[in-house]
Each structure stands twice: as structure tokens, then as C-alpha cells.
mmCIF file of C-alpha atoms in Angstrom:
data_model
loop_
_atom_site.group_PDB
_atom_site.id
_atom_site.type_symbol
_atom_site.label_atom_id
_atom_site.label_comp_id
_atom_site.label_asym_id
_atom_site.label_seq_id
_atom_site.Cartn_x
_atom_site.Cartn_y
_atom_site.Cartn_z
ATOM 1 C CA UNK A 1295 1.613 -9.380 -24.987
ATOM 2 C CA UNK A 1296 2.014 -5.578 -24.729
ATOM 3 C CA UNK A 1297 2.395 -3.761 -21.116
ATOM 4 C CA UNK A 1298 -0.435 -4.671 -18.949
ATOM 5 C CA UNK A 1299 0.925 -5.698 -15.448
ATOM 6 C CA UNK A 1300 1.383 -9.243 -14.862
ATOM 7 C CA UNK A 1301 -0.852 -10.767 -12.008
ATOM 8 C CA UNK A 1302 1.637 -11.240 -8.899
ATOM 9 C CA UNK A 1303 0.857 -15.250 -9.055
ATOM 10 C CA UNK A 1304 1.993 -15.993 -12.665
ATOM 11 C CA UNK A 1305 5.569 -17.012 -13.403
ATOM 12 C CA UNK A 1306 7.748 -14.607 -15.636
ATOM 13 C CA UNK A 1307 7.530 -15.866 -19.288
ATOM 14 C CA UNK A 1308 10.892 -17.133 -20.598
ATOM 15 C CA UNK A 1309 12.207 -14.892 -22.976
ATOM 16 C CA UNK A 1310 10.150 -12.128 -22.160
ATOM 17 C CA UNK A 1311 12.048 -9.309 -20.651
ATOM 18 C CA UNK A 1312 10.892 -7.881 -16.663
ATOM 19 C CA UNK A 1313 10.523 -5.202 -15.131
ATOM 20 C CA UNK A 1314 10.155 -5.793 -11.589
ATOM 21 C CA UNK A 1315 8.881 -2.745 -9.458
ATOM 22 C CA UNK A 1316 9.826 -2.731 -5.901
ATOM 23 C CA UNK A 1317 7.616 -0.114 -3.830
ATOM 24 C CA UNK A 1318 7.051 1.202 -0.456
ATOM 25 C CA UNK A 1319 3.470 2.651 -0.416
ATOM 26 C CA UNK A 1320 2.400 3.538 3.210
ATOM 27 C CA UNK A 1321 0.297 7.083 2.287
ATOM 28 C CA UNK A 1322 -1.741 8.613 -1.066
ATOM 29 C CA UNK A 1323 1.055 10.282 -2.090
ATOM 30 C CA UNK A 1324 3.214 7.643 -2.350
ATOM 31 C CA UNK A 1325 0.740 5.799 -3.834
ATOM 32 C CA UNK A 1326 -0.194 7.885 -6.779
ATOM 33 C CA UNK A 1327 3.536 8.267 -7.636
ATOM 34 C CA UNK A 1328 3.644 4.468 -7.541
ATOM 35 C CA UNK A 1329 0.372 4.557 -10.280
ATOM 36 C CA UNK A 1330 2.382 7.070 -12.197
ATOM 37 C CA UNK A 1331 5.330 4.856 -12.514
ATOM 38 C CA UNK A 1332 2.843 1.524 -13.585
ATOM 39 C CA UNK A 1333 1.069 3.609 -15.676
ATOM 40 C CA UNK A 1334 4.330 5.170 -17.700
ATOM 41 C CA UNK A 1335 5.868 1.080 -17.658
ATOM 42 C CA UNK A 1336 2.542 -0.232 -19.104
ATOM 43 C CA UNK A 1337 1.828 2.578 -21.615
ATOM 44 C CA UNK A 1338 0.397 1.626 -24.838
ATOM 45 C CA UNK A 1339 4.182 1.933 -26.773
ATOM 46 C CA UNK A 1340 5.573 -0.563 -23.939
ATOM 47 C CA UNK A 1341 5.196 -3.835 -26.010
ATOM 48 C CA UNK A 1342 6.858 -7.489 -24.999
ATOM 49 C CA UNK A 1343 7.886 -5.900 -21.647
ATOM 50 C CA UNK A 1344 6.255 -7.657 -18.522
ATOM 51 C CA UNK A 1345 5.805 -5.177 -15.618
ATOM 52 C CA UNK A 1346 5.845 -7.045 -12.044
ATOM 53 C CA UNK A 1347 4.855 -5.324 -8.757
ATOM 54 C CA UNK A 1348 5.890 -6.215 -5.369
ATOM 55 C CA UNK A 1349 5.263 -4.591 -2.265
ATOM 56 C CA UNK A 1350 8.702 -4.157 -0.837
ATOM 57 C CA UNK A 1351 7.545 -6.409 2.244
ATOM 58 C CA UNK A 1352 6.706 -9.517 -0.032
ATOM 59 C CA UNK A 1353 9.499 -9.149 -2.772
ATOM 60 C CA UNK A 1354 12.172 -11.523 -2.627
ATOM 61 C CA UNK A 1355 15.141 -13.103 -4.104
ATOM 62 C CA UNK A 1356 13.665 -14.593 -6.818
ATOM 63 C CA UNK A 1357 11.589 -11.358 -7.894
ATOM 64 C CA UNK A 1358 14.829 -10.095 -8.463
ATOM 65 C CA UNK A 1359 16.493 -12.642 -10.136
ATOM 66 C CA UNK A 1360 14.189 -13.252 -12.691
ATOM 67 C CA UNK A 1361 13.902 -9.648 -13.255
ATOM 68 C CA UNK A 1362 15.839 -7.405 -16.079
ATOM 69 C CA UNK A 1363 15.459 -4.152 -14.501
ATOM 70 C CA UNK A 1364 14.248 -2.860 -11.587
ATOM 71 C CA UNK A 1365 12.360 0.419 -10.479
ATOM 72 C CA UNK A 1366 12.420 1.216 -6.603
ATOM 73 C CA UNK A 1367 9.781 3.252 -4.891
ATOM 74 C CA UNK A 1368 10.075 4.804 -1.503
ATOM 75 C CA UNK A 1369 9.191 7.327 1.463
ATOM 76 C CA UNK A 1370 11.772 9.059 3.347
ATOM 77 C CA UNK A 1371 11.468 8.439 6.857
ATOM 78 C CA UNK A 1372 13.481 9.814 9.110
ATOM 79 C CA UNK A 1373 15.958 10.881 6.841
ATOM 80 C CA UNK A 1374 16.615 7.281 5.582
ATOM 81 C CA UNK A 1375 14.856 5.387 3.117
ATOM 82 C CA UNK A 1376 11.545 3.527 4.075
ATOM 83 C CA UNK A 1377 12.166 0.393 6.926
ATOM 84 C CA UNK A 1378 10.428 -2.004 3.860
ATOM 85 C CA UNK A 1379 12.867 -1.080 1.529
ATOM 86 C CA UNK A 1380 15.985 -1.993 3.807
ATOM 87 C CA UNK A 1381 14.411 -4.943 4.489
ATOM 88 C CA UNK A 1382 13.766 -6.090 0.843
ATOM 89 C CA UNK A 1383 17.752 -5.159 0.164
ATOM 90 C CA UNK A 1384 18.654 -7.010 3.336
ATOM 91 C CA UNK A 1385 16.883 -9.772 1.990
ATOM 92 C CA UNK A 1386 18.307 -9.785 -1.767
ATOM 93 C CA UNK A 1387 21.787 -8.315 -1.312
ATOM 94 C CA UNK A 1388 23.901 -11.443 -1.284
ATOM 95 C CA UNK A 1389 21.872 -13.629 -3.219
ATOM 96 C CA UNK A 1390 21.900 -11.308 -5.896
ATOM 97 C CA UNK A 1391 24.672 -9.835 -5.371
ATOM 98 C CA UNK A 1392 27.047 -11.665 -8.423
ATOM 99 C CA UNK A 1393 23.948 -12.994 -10.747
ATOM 100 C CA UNK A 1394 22.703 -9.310 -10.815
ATOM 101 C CA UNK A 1395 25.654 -7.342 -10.855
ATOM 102 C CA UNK A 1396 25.126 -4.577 -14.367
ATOM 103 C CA UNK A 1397 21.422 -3.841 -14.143
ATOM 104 C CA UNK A 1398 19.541 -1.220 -15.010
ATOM 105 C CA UNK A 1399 17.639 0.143 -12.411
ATOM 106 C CA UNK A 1400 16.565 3.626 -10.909
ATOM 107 C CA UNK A 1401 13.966 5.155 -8.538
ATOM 108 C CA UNK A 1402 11.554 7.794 -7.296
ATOM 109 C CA UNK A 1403 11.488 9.162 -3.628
ATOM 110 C CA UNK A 1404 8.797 11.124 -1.834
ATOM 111 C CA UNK A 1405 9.756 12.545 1.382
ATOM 112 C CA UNK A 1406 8.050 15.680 3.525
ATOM 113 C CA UNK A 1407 10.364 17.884 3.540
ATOM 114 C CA UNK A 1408 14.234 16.520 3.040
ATOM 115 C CA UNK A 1409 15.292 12.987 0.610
ATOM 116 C CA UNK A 1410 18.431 13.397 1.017
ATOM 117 C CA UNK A 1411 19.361 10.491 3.596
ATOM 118 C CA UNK A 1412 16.822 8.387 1.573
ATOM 119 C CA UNK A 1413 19.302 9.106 -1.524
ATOM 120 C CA UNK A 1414 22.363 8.614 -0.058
ATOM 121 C CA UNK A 1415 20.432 5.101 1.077
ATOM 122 C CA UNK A 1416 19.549 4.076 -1.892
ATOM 123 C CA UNK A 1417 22.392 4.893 -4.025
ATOM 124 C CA UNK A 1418 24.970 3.074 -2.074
ATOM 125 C CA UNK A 1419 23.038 -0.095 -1.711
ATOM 126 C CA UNK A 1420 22.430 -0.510 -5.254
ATOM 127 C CA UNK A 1421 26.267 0.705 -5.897
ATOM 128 C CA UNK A 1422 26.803 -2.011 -3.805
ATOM 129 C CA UNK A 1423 24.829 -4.196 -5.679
ATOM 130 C CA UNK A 1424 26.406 -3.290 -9.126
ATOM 131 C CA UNK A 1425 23.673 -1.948 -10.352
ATOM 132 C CA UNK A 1426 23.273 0.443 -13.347
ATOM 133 C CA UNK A 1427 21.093 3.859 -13.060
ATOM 134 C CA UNK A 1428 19.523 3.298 -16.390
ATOM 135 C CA UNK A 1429 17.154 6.833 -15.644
ATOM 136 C CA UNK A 1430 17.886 9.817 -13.382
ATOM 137 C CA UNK A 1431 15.679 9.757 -9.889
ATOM 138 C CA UNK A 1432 12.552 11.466 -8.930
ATOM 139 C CA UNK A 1433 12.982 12.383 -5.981
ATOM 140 C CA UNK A 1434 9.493 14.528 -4.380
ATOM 141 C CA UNK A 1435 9.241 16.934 -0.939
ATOM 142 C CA UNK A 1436 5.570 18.031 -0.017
ATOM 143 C CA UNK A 1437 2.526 17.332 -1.903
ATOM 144 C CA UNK A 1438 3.783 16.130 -5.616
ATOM 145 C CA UNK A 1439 3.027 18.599 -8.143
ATOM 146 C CA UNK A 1440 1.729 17.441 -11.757
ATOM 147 C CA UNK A 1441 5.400 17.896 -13.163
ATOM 148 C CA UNK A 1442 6.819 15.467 -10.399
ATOM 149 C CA UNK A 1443 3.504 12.968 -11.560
ATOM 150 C CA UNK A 1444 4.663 13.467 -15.035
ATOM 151 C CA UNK A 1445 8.713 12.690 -14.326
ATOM 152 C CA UNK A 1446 7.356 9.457 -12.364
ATOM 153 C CA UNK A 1447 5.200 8.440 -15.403
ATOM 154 C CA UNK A 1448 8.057 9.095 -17.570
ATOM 155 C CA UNK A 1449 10.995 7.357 -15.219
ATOM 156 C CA UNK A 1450 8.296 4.065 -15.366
ATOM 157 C CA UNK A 1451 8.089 4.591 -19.827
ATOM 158 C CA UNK A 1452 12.297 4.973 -19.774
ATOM 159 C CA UNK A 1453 12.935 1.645 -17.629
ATOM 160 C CA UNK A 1454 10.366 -0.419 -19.561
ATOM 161 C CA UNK A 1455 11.403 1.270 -23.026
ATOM 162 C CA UNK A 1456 14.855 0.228 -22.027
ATOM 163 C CA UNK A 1457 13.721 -3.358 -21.859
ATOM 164 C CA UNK A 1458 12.306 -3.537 -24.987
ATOM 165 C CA UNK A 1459 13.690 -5.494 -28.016
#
């Protein structure tokens, strides 16, 4: 079965444990974080993990319930995290919020100049949630750097490692 992304039509295979990636991807930067992160959750050593992708738009409810962990990708706009994202946790907080509560999650954050807001965001919706940081942040000001590529590859390999049996 290995890592190779699952098309976004097919149903989640019983048994089989998800990772569902929720993303915000409005610019190339954001963007090649976002293939960092798929490319570290599908590597080669990631076997028996399936690695979903959802736009944060389109994600919903049921993305995230039939997920096991869940890796969160966003701009900071406006010193808050991206409009999409809110709207995806607007949309899944409280039918998640019990059947969910304990999961590993974490998440990378690309901003121009200042994440903090973004953090702050993040962090207390998914504290909110119940959720459990299973990998420190990546959070990225100005143009990423080949060490902040590498810690987003890297943050995608520790949540899908994580799910692995």
C-alpha cells in the first residue's frame, strides 16, 4: 500500500490508518511548503499510512473524522491565520469536537513578515478541539529557505511515521 497519496474521490480503507492534510495554498510559497510536507508523509519508509489532501475550502466533517492525524497548512494574513482555514474549523469544530478529542496533529505557517497571530490562531482552536501536537510547528517569514523546506518535509515524515503500525 505504501505512501502514495490517495486520490481525493476514494473512500479511506478500513483499517488503514490517515493522515488527512488540511492546507491553505493561495501563493508558490505556500505551495512548495505544502509539496514538502506530501512529499516527507509519502516518503518511501511511510508504509500502510494513507495520506489525504484537502484544500481547506473543500474539507469537511467527515475528512476529519475518518482521519487519525491531521497536518494543517496555512498563510498568515493579517496577523491571523488564513480566512480558509477558519472556515474549515468553523465547519468541523462541533462535530468533531468529542469523536476527535486526543489527536495527533501539528502544522506549518508561512507568513511575510510576522506568524504570530496565525499561531496564537491555530493553537487555541485545536486546544479547543483536544487535539494533541504530535510534532513541533514550522512556522516560515519571507521567502522559505532550504532548512525551513527540509523541517516541512520532515514535520510531513514525523506525522505519517507516527501513524504507522
Amino acid at each position: 500500500m505504501g505512501g502514495a497519496p490517495t486520490d481525493p474521490g476514494l473512500t479511506r480503507v478500513r483499517g488503514v490508518p490517515t493522515l488527512l492534510i488540511v492546507h491553505h495554498t493561495p501563493s508558490p510559497t505556500c505551495q512548495a511548503l505544502l509539496e514538502a510536507v506530501v512529499s516527507g508523509a509519502t516518503a518511501p519508509e511511510i508504509e500502510g499510512v494513507d495520506v489525504v489532501r484537502r484544500p481547506a475550502l473543500s474539507a469537511t466533517a467527515s475528512d476529519v473524522l475518518a482521519a487519525d492525524a491531521y497536518l494543517l497548512g496555512t498563510p498568515a494574513n493579517i496577523g491571523y491565520m488564513s480566512g480558509a482555514l477558519k472556515h474549515f474549523f468553523d465547519q468541523i469544530y462541533y462535530p468533531c469536537l468529542d469523536a476527535t478529542q486526543g489527536r495527533p496533529f501539528s502544522y506549518y505557517v508561512h507568513g511575510g513578515s510576522d506568524v504570530t497571530g496565525a499561531v496564537r490562531a491555530v493553537d487555541g482552536i485545536t486546544t479547543g478541539l483536544g487535539w494533541r501536537r504530535a510534532a513541533q510547528p514550522v512556522t516560515v517569514t519571507g521567502t522559505p529557505d532550504k532548512s525551513d523546506v527540509e523541517a516541512c518535509w520532515e514535520l510531513g515524515a514525523t506525522l505519517a511515521a507516527g501513524l504507522m503500525g
